Structure formats: structure tokens, C-alpha cells
Short mmCIF file of C-alpha atoms and ligand atoms in Angstrom, two decimals:
data_model
loop_
_atom_site.label_atom_id
_atom_site.label_comp_id
_atom_site.label_asym_id
_atom_site.label_seq_id
_atom_site.Cartn_x
_atom_site.Cartn_y
_atom_site.Cartn_z
CA UNK A 1 -44.86 3.78 -6.05
CA UNK A 2 -40.97 4.00 -5.94
CA UNK A 3 -38.60 3.13 -3.02
CA UNK A 4 -35.41 4.58 -3.45
CA UNK A 5 -33.09 2.26 -1.52
CA UNK A 6 -29.66 2.72 0.05
CA UNK A 7 -29.58 -1.00 1.00
CA UNK A 8 -26.49 -2.94 -0.33
CA UNK A 9 -26.87 -4.81 -3.65
CA UNK A 10 -27.55 -7.66 -4.04
CA UNK A 11 -30.09 -7.31 -0.98
CA UNK A 12 -28.36 -9.53 1.79
CA UNK A 13 -30.98 -11.84 3.51
CA UNK A 14 -29.90 -10.38 6.60
CA UNK A 15 -29.20 -6.91 7.42
CA UNK A 16 -30.23 -3.58 9.05
CA UNK A 17 -33.44 -1.58 8.97
CA UNK A 18 -32.60 -0.23 5.48
CA UNK A 19 -32.43 -3.95 4.22
CA UNK A 20 -35.77 -5.12 6.21
CA UNK A 21 -37.66 -2.12 4.54
CA UNK A 22 -36.38 -2.56 0.79
CA UNK A 23 -37.41 -6.44 1.39
CA UNK A 24 -40.77 -5.62 2.66
CA UNK A 25 -41.32 -2.90 0.33
CA UNK A 26 -40.50 -5.08 -3.09
CA UNK A 27 -42.83 -7.57 -1.43
CA UNK A 28 -45.51 -5.27 -0.99
CA UNK A 29 -45.15 -4.20 -4.52
CA UNK A 30 -42.90 -0.99 -4.70
CA UNK A 31 -40.71 -0.36 -7.46
CA UNK A 32 -37.21 -0.63 -5.95
CA UNK A 33 -34.57 1.45 -7.66
CA UNK A 34 -31.12 1.29 -5.80
CA UNK A 35 -29.50 4.51 -5.38
CA UNK A 36 -25.73 5.14 -4.04
CA UNK A 37 -24.62 5.23 -0.41
CA UNK A 38 -22.37 7.90 -0.83
CA UNK A 39 -24.46 10.59 -1.95
CA UNK A 40 -23.11 13.01 0.35
CA UNK A 41 -19.63 12.67 -1.20
CA UNK A 42 -21.11 13.06 -5.16
CA UNK A 43 -23.24 15.20 -6.90
CA UNK A 44 -26.72 13.69 -6.80
CA UNK A 45 -27.59 14.72 -10.15
CA UNK A 46 -24.72 12.88 -11.84
CA UNK A 47 -24.82 9.66 -9.30
CA UNK A 48 -28.62 9.58 -10.22
CA UNK A 49 -28.59 10.31 -13.95
CA UNK A 50 -28.54 6.68 -14.89
CA UNK A 51 -32.32 6.42 -13.69
CA UNK A 52 -34.89 6.06 -16.45
CA UNK A 53 -37.24 9.19 -16.66
CA UNK A 54 -40.67 8.56 -16.82
CA UNK A 55 -43.65 10.65 -17.26
CA UNK A 56 -45.65 12.23 -14.81
CA UNK A 57 -44.83 12.48 -10.80
CA UNK A 58 -44.70 8.87 -9.36
CA UNK A 59 -44.49 9.28 -5.81
CA UNK A 60 -41.56 7.93 -3.99
CA UNK A 61 -40.13 7.30 -0.63
CA UNK A 62 -36.23 7.23 0.33
CA UNK A 63 -34.82 4.71 2.57
CA UNK A 64 -31.19 5.13 3.73
CA UNK A 65 -28.89 7.22 5.93
CA UNK A 66 -29.29 10.76 6.88
CA UNK A 67 -28.10 13.04 3.94
CA UNK A 68 -27.00 16.54 4.67
CA UNK A 69 -29.59 19.13 3.72
CA UNK A 70 -27.95 20.24 0.54
CA UNK A 71 -27.65 16.44 -0.59
CA UNK A 72 -31.70 16.06 0.18
CA UNK A 73 -32.31 18.97 -1.65
CA UNK A 74 -30.01 18.10 -4.86
CA UNK A 75 -31.49 14.48 -4.73
CA UNK A 76 -35.05 15.67 -4.48
CA UNK A 77 -34.53 17.81 -7.65
CA UNK A 78 -32.20 15.14 -9.43
CA UNK A 79 -35.52 12.84 -9.15
CA UNK A 80 -38.13 15.22 -9.93
CA UNK A 81 -36.33 15.69 -13.25
CA UNK A 82 -36.87 12.09 -13.60
CA UNK A 83 -40.55 11.99 -13.00
CA UNK A 84 -40.05 10.72 -9.65
CA UNK A 85 -41.63 12.69 -6.63
CA UNK A 86 -40.35 12.26 -3.01
CA UNK A 87 -43.40 12.63 -0.66
CA UNK A 88 -41.38 15.08 1.66
CA UNK A 89 -40.12 18.04 -0.65
CA UNK A 90 -37.00 19.60 1.12
CA UNK A 91 -38.54 22.19 3.38
CA UNK A 92 -41.14 19.47 4.53
CA UNK A 93 -38.06 16.78 5.34
CA UNK A 94 -36.17 19.70 7.08
CA UNK A 95 -38.85 21.08 9.28
CA UNK A 96 -39.77 17.70 10.89
CA UNK A 97 -36.02 16.61 10.82
CA UNK A 98 -34.57 19.40 12.90
CA UNK A 99 -36.20 20.05 16.30
CA UNK A 100 -35.84 23.58 16.61
CA UNK A 101 -37.94 23.94 13.20
CA UNK A 102 -40.40 21.32 14.07
CA UNK A 103 -40.82 22.79 17.55
CA UNK A 104 -42.93 25.98 17.14
CA UNK A 105 -45.50 23.42 15.66
CA UNK A 106 -45.50 20.96 18.48
CA UNK A 107 -45.65 23.75 21.18
CA UNK A 108 -47.84 22.28 24.10
CA UNK A 109 -47.54 18.57 22.97
CA UNK A 110 -43.66 18.51 23.78
CA UNK A 111 -41.26 19.37 26.59
CA UNK A 112 -40.76 23.23 26.47
CA UNK A 113 -37.48 24.03 24.64
CA UNK A 114 -35.33 26.92 24.23
CA UNK A 115 -32.58 26.94 20.87
CA UNK A 116 -29.17 28.47 20.98
CA UNK A 117 -26.22 28.54 18.88
CA UNK A 118 -23.53 29.14 21.68
CA UNK A 119 -22.49 28.30 24.77
CA UNK A 120 -23.12 32.11 25.65
CA UNK A 121 -26.88 31.78 25.18
CA UNK A 122 -27.26 29.44 27.86
CA UNK A 123 -27.62 31.69 30.64
CA UNK A 124 -30.84 33.30 28.90
CA UNK A 125 -32.30 29.92 27.90
CA UNK A 126 -31.85 28.36 31.76
CA UNK A 127 -33.59 31.47 32.84
CA UNK A 128 -36.74 30.68 30.92
CA UNK A 129 -36.34 26.84 31.40
CA UNK A 130 -34.63 26.67 34.90
CA UNK A 131 -32.35 23.53 35.84
CA UNK A 132 -32.25 20.49 35.18
CA UNK A 133 -32.41 20.62 31.54
CA UNK A 134 -32.23 17.73 28.73
CA UNK A 135 -30.08 18.90 25.87
CA UNK A 136 -29.76 17.93 22.07
CA UNK A 137 -28.38 18.87 18.81
CA UNK A 138 -31.03 19.97 16.37
CA UNK A 139 -31.04 16.50 14.72
CA UNK A 140 -29.43 14.31 17.43
CA UNK A 141 -28.63 13.82 21.31
CA UNK A 142 -25.62 12.29 22.64
CA UNK A 143 -27.57 9.55 24.07
CA UNK A 144 -24.79 7.02 22.83
CA UNK A 145 -22.81 8.50 25.73
CA UNK A 146 -25.06 7.96 28.36
CA UNK A 147 -27.75 9.64 30.45
CA UNK A 148 -25.62 12.46 32.03
CA UNK A 149 -24.14 13.62 28.48
CA UNK A 150 -27.82 14.88 27.75
CA UNK A 151 -28.48 16.14 30.86
CA UNK A 152 -27.21 19.42 32.63
CA UNK A 153 -27.76 20.13 36.31
CA UNK A 154 -25.71 23.35 36.65
CA UNK A 155 -25.07 26.35 34.34
CA UNK A 156 -21.70 25.06 34.04
CA UNK A 157 -22.62 21.66 32.73
CA UNK A 158 -25.22 23.25 30.43
CA UNK A 159 -22.35 25.62 28.87
CA UNK A 160 -19.82 22.39 28.49
CA UNK A 161 -22.49 20.15 26.69
CA UNK A 162 -23.82 22.77 24.55
CA UNK A 163 -20.27 23.47 23.48
CA UNK A 164 -19.55 19.59 22.89
CA UNK A 165 -22.98 19.25 20.92
CA UNK A 166 -21.84 22.06 18.69
CA UNK A 167 -18.59 20.72 17.98
CA UNK A 168 -20.43 18.12 16.17
CA UNK A 169 -22.17 19.31 13.15
CA UNK A 170 -23.78 15.97 12.40
CA UNK A 171 -25.82 16.06 15.75
CA UNK A 172 -26.50 20.02 15.79
CA UNK A 173 -26.19 22.02 12.41
CA UNK A 174 -25.21 24.75 14.68
CA UNK A 175 -28.20 24.63 17.07
CA UNK A 176 -28.60 22.82 20.56
CA UNK A 177 -32.22 22.72 22.15
CA UNK A 178 -32.29 22.94 26.00
CA UNK A 179 -35.52 21.18 27.33
CA UNK A 180 -37.26 20.86 30.24
CA UNK A 181 -36.53 17.62 31.71
CA UNK A 182 -39.62 15.67 31.92
CA UNK A 183 -40.42 12.83 34.28
CA UNK A 184 -40.69 9.82 31.62
CA UNK A 185 -41.96 6.58 32.90
CA UNK A 186 -38.68 4.45 32.65
CA UNK A 187 -36.43 1.84 33.89
CA UNK A 188 -32.81 0.99 34.15
CA UNK A 189 -31.14 -1.49 31.71
CA UNK A 190 -28.03 -3.01 33.45
CA UNK A 191 -25.86 -2.86 30.21
CA UNK A 192 -26.99 0.58 29.67
CA UNK A 193 -26.27 3.81 30.76
CA UNK A 194 -29.60 5.18 29.84
CA UNK A 195 -33.26 5.07 31.43
CA UNK A 196 -35.09 2.94 29.05
CA UNK A 197 -38.95 4.78 28.73
CA UNK A 198 -42.01 3.79 27.74
CA UNK A 199 -41.54 5.31 24.31
CA UNK A 200 -43.13 4.40 20.86
CA UNK A 201 -42.14 5.57 16.98
CA UNK A 202 -45.40 5.87 15.23
CA UNK A 203 -45.01 6.45 11.45
CA UNK A 204 -47.77 8.69 9.61
CA UNK A 205 -48.38 9.31 5.89
CA UNK A 206 -50.93 11.99 4.90
CA UNK A 207 -52.44 11.76 8.70
CA UNK A 208 -52.99 8.27 8.69
CA UNK A 209 -51.28 5.62 10.85
CA UNK A 210 -48.86 3.56 8.68
CA UNK A 211 -47.28 1.50 11.58
CA UNK A 212 -46.15 1.78 15.17
CA UNK A 213 -44.17 -0.05 17.82
CA UNK A 214 -41.90 0.17 20.87
CA UNK A 215 -38.88 2.49 20.45
CA UNK A 216 -36.31 1.15 22.45
CA UNK A 217 -34.61 -2.14 20.95
CA UNK A 218 -35.19 -4.13 24.24
CA UNK A 219 -37.63 -6.48 25.56
CA UNK A 220 -39.45 -4.49 27.95
CA UNK A 221 -42.59 -4.78 30.08
CA UNK A 222 -43.00 -1.20 29.24
CA UNK A 223 -43.95 -2.12 25.61
CA UNK A 224 -47.41 -3.51 26.70
CA UNK A 225 -50.34 -1.17 25.84
CA UNK A 226 -53.93 -1.59 26.82
CA UNK A 227 -56.24 -0.69 24.07
CA UNK A 228 -57.20 2.56 25.94
CA UNK A 229 -53.34 3.64 26.23
CA UNK A 230 -52.95 2.66 22.39
CA UNK A 231 -55.91 4.76 21.28
CA UNK A 232 -54.64 8.04 23.62
CA UNK A 233 -51.18 7.22 22.05
CA UNK A 234 -51.92 7.25 18.47
CA UNK A 235 -54.57 10.04 19.26
CA UNK A 236 -51.60 12.24 20.11
CA UNK A 237 -49.40 11.07 17.27
CA UNK A 238 -52.33 12.03 14.79
CA UNK A 239 -52.65 15.54 16.70
CA UNK A 240 -49.06 16.17 16.47
CA UNK A 241 -48.75 15.16 12.56
CA UNK A 242 -51.83 17.27 11.99
CA UNK A 243 -49.69 20.33 12.86
CA UNK A 244 -46.84 19.45 11.02
CA UNK A 245 -46.17 20.53 7.43
CA UNK A 246 -45.23 17.24 5.89
CA UNK A 247 -46.72 14.32 4.49
CA UNK A 248 -44.63 11.54 5.90
CA UNK A 249 -43.52 11.97 9.57
CA UNK A 250 -42.14 9.83 12.28
CA UNK A 251 -43.14 10.55 15.83
CA UNK A 252 -41.46 9.39 19.15
CA UNK A 253 -44.22 9.42 21.85
CA UNK A 254 -43.37 8.70 25.35
CA UNK A 255 -45.45 8.22 28.50
CA UNK A 256 -44.83 10.55 31.86
CA UNK A 257 -45.05 8.96 35.12
CA UNK A 258 -48.65 10.27 35.49
CA UNK A 259 -49.38 8.27 32.60
CA UNK A 260 -50.04 10.79 30.13
CA UNK A 261 -48.25 11.11 26.80
CA UNK A 262 -45.82 13.41 25.46
CA UNK A 263 -44.09 13.84 21.98
CA UNK A 264 -40.34 13.45 22.45
CA UNK A 265 -39.22 14.22 18.73
CA UNK A 266 -40.45 14.32 15.30
CA UNK A 267 -38.49 12.87 12.48
CA UNK A 268 -38.28 11.65 8.77
CA UNK A 269 -39.03 7.98 8.41
CA UNK A 270 -37.01 7.95 5.52
CA UNK A 271 -33.94 8.23 7.66
CA UNK A 272 -35.45 6.88 10.86
CA UNK A 273 -35.00 3.19 12.30
CA UNK A 274 -38.01 1.01 12.39
CA UNK A 275 -37.74 0.47 16.20
CA UNK A 276 -40.14 -2.40 16.63
CA UNK A 277 -42.51 -1.16 13.41
CA UNK A 278 -43.09 -4.55 11.52
CA UNK A 279 -42.12 -3.65 7.94
CA UNK A 280 -44.29 -5.67 6.06
CA UNK A 281 -47.55 -4.20 7.52
CA UNK A 282 -45.80 -0.81 7.09
CA UNK A 283 -44.96 -1.02 3.51
CA UNK A 284 -48.44 -2.58 2.47
CA UNK A 285 -49.78 0.27 4.45
CA UNK A 286 -47.91 2.83 3.07
CA UNK A 287 -48.82 1.74 -0.69
CA UNK A 288 -52.36 1.61 0.24
CA UNK A 289 -52.45 5.16 1.46
CA UNK A 290 -50.45 6.46 -1.38
CA UNK A 291 -52.26 4.60 -3.79
CA UNK A 292 -55.53 6.75 -3.00
CA UNK A 293 -53.75 9.95 -4.28
N1 ADP B 1 -37.13 16.39 27.71
C1 ADP B 1 -36.80 15.17 28.16
N2 ADP B 1 -36.92 14.97 29.58
C2 ADP B 1 -36.62 13.63 29.71
N3 ADP B 1 -35.92 12.81 28.92
C3 ADP B 1 -35.76 13.22 27.52
C4 ADP B 1 -36.46 14.45 27.13
N4 ADP B 1 -35.93 14.10 25.81
C5 ADP B 1 -35.59 13.08 25.34
N5 ADP B 1 -35.63 12.49 26.78
C6 ADP B 1 -34.87 10.98 26.68
O1 ADP B 1 -33.95 10.86 26.02
C7 ADP B 1 -34.03 10.05 24.65
C8 ADP B 1 -33.16 10.62 23.55
O2 ADP B 1 -33.78 11.71 23.21
P1 ADP B 1 -34.03 12.14 21.71
O3 ADP B 1 -34.50 13.85 21.61
O4 ADP B 1 -34.89 11.39 21.22
O5 ADP B 1 -32.55 12.25 20.91
P2 ADP B 1 -32.14 11.41 19.59
O6 ADP B 1 -32.79 12.39 18.71
O7 ADP B 1 -30.99 11.28 19.63
O8 ADP B 1 -33.00 10.11 19.71
C9 ADP B 1 -35.36 10.04 24.50
O9 ADP B 1 -35.68 8.66 23.85
C10 ADP B 1 -36.00 9.91 25.92
O10 ADP B 1 -36.05 8.53 26.76
MG1 MG B 2 -34.98 9.81 19.63
#
């Protein structure tokens, strides 16, 4: 099993989630192959040419920063040419990573959503959804700008926010998702302009739970789960993963005020933060699941 890591070299003692995962994977027996951080600005085939080719198709996971789709595709091909097969092929990666592609698979398990490509399409979307709505790009929301940047209470609000998201290609890739604003169980953290929910991140490989943890990087009394709550949370994660056409999937799942769970979004664990997922057990578990291939 191979880990393609965009962590700095030599690996620092302390660092971000990419460093933590790289350390944990190495300790769990993964072969770690460092790859450049600036793949988006280079030709991946050239940048990866020094990786020795091997026979067969060794399964691999990439851990790093979000690449453009073109970079993911080119990297996937360059690695395949060397006998290294990323577990998520480009189409799988893109489907779980871009919410408008994942949404058709997740209907009923996630808030109702409508995709728009221009502010002119907002009125039609609101006719289907009503107000208020939550808004995000196909990839990312503007949550770092605060809660109000993600919510529209009027048509004009919605048009302005759609335009703002479309201006950020990195967030939207040309598409904005308007979503029913659901009542998540949440509380306010004084230093943060965003309600902190009872949300969990779950990583699954081939339908099996590889790790999960509280989503928000704050200690919160909302993070504690009874065994029954944990079972229902993981059950929803498994059902959502079973609908998605990718082997390695991340699911963010939040509790509604009535105690039921909803899928907030899917993602590709190769480029998702760990939240409170413990890296050691995660990389041992991923190796065990892949080892059964
Ligand atoms: N439909 C929604 N209704 C209410 N709150 C939401 C909704 N979607 C997301 N949120 C809240 O906003 C946060 C950020 O949304 P998310 O879609 O995960 O954006 P990002 O891709 O930037 O993480 C979520 O973690 C959740 O707390
Ligand atoms: Mg999110």
C-alpha cells in the first residue's frame, strides 16, 4: 500500500493533518512516496517521472491539498503508468467532491438542494426551495466569512451571494448550490461567527468505517455520543456511502434539533481535514481494509 504525501520533507515533528496522516501511515506500514506540493502548476507526468515503476497495480491513497480536476486526472494517469492505482479514479473523486455531482446520489439523506450557474437562475431555485436558504459553491462554502455569508433571507441576498461564490472558482467551479436551511443542533462559540453543530466526519473505504470523529476543531459538549447515537450516525454514513460511486469517501453528518441525522456533504478523504479522527487507528484500519483486496 502506498501513500502519496504532499507533506514537507523531511517530515516535521509537528504539523498539519497532512503531516499527521503521513506519520501515522508510515507507522502503520504504508510505503510513503513524497510528491511535490505544486502539482497544479506543473505537468504531473513530468513531476512524478522519478517515481520508479512497479509491476501490477499497487493500491494507493494521496494525502495533500485540493488539486484542480485536471491535475487529479493527470496525476492519476501518471501514477497508473507506474503501476500505482489511486483507490478513487478521477470520476469517483469528482463525484464525491463536487456537491452538485454527489447530490443526485444523496437525495433524501441530505437537505434539498438546487444547482445554479448564474444569479439569473436564483429565482427559479427559490421557487423550489423557499427562503431562507444555505448557499455554498460546488466545493466549498464561505463559512470562513461567517454564518451570514452562507445564508440568504431574501432573493436579493441570494443573488449577491451566488455572484460572490461564482467569482471564486476555487470554491464553486462554476456552480453554486442553494440548500434548504435545516435546523441543525448547534451553539455559538464567542470567538467564532458561526454556529458550531453536533457534526461528525466519517471516512469509509469499500463501505467500511475507517474512522470518525467530531467535526469542529473545538472542544464541545455536543461531541459526546451515546452508543445508540453512534450506531445511528454510522448507519447513515454507511447508507450514504453505499449510494456513492467511490471507494474512499468522507461524509460529514450533522444532528438536527429533533435528534435525527442528516448528511451535510460528502468529500474525498485524500483532501479532507482529519477533524478529531485519530490518525493512527485510521491508517491501520485503511491498510487492513485494502489488504483484503
Ligand atoms: N443546509 C444547511 N442548513 C443549515 N446549516 C448548514 C447547511 N449546510 C451546511 N450547514 C452548516 O454550515 C457548515 C459549512 O457547510 P458545508 O457545506 O460543510 O461547507 P464547506 O464545504 O465549506 O465545509 C456545515 O458544517 C454546517 O454546520
Ligand atoms: Mg464542510
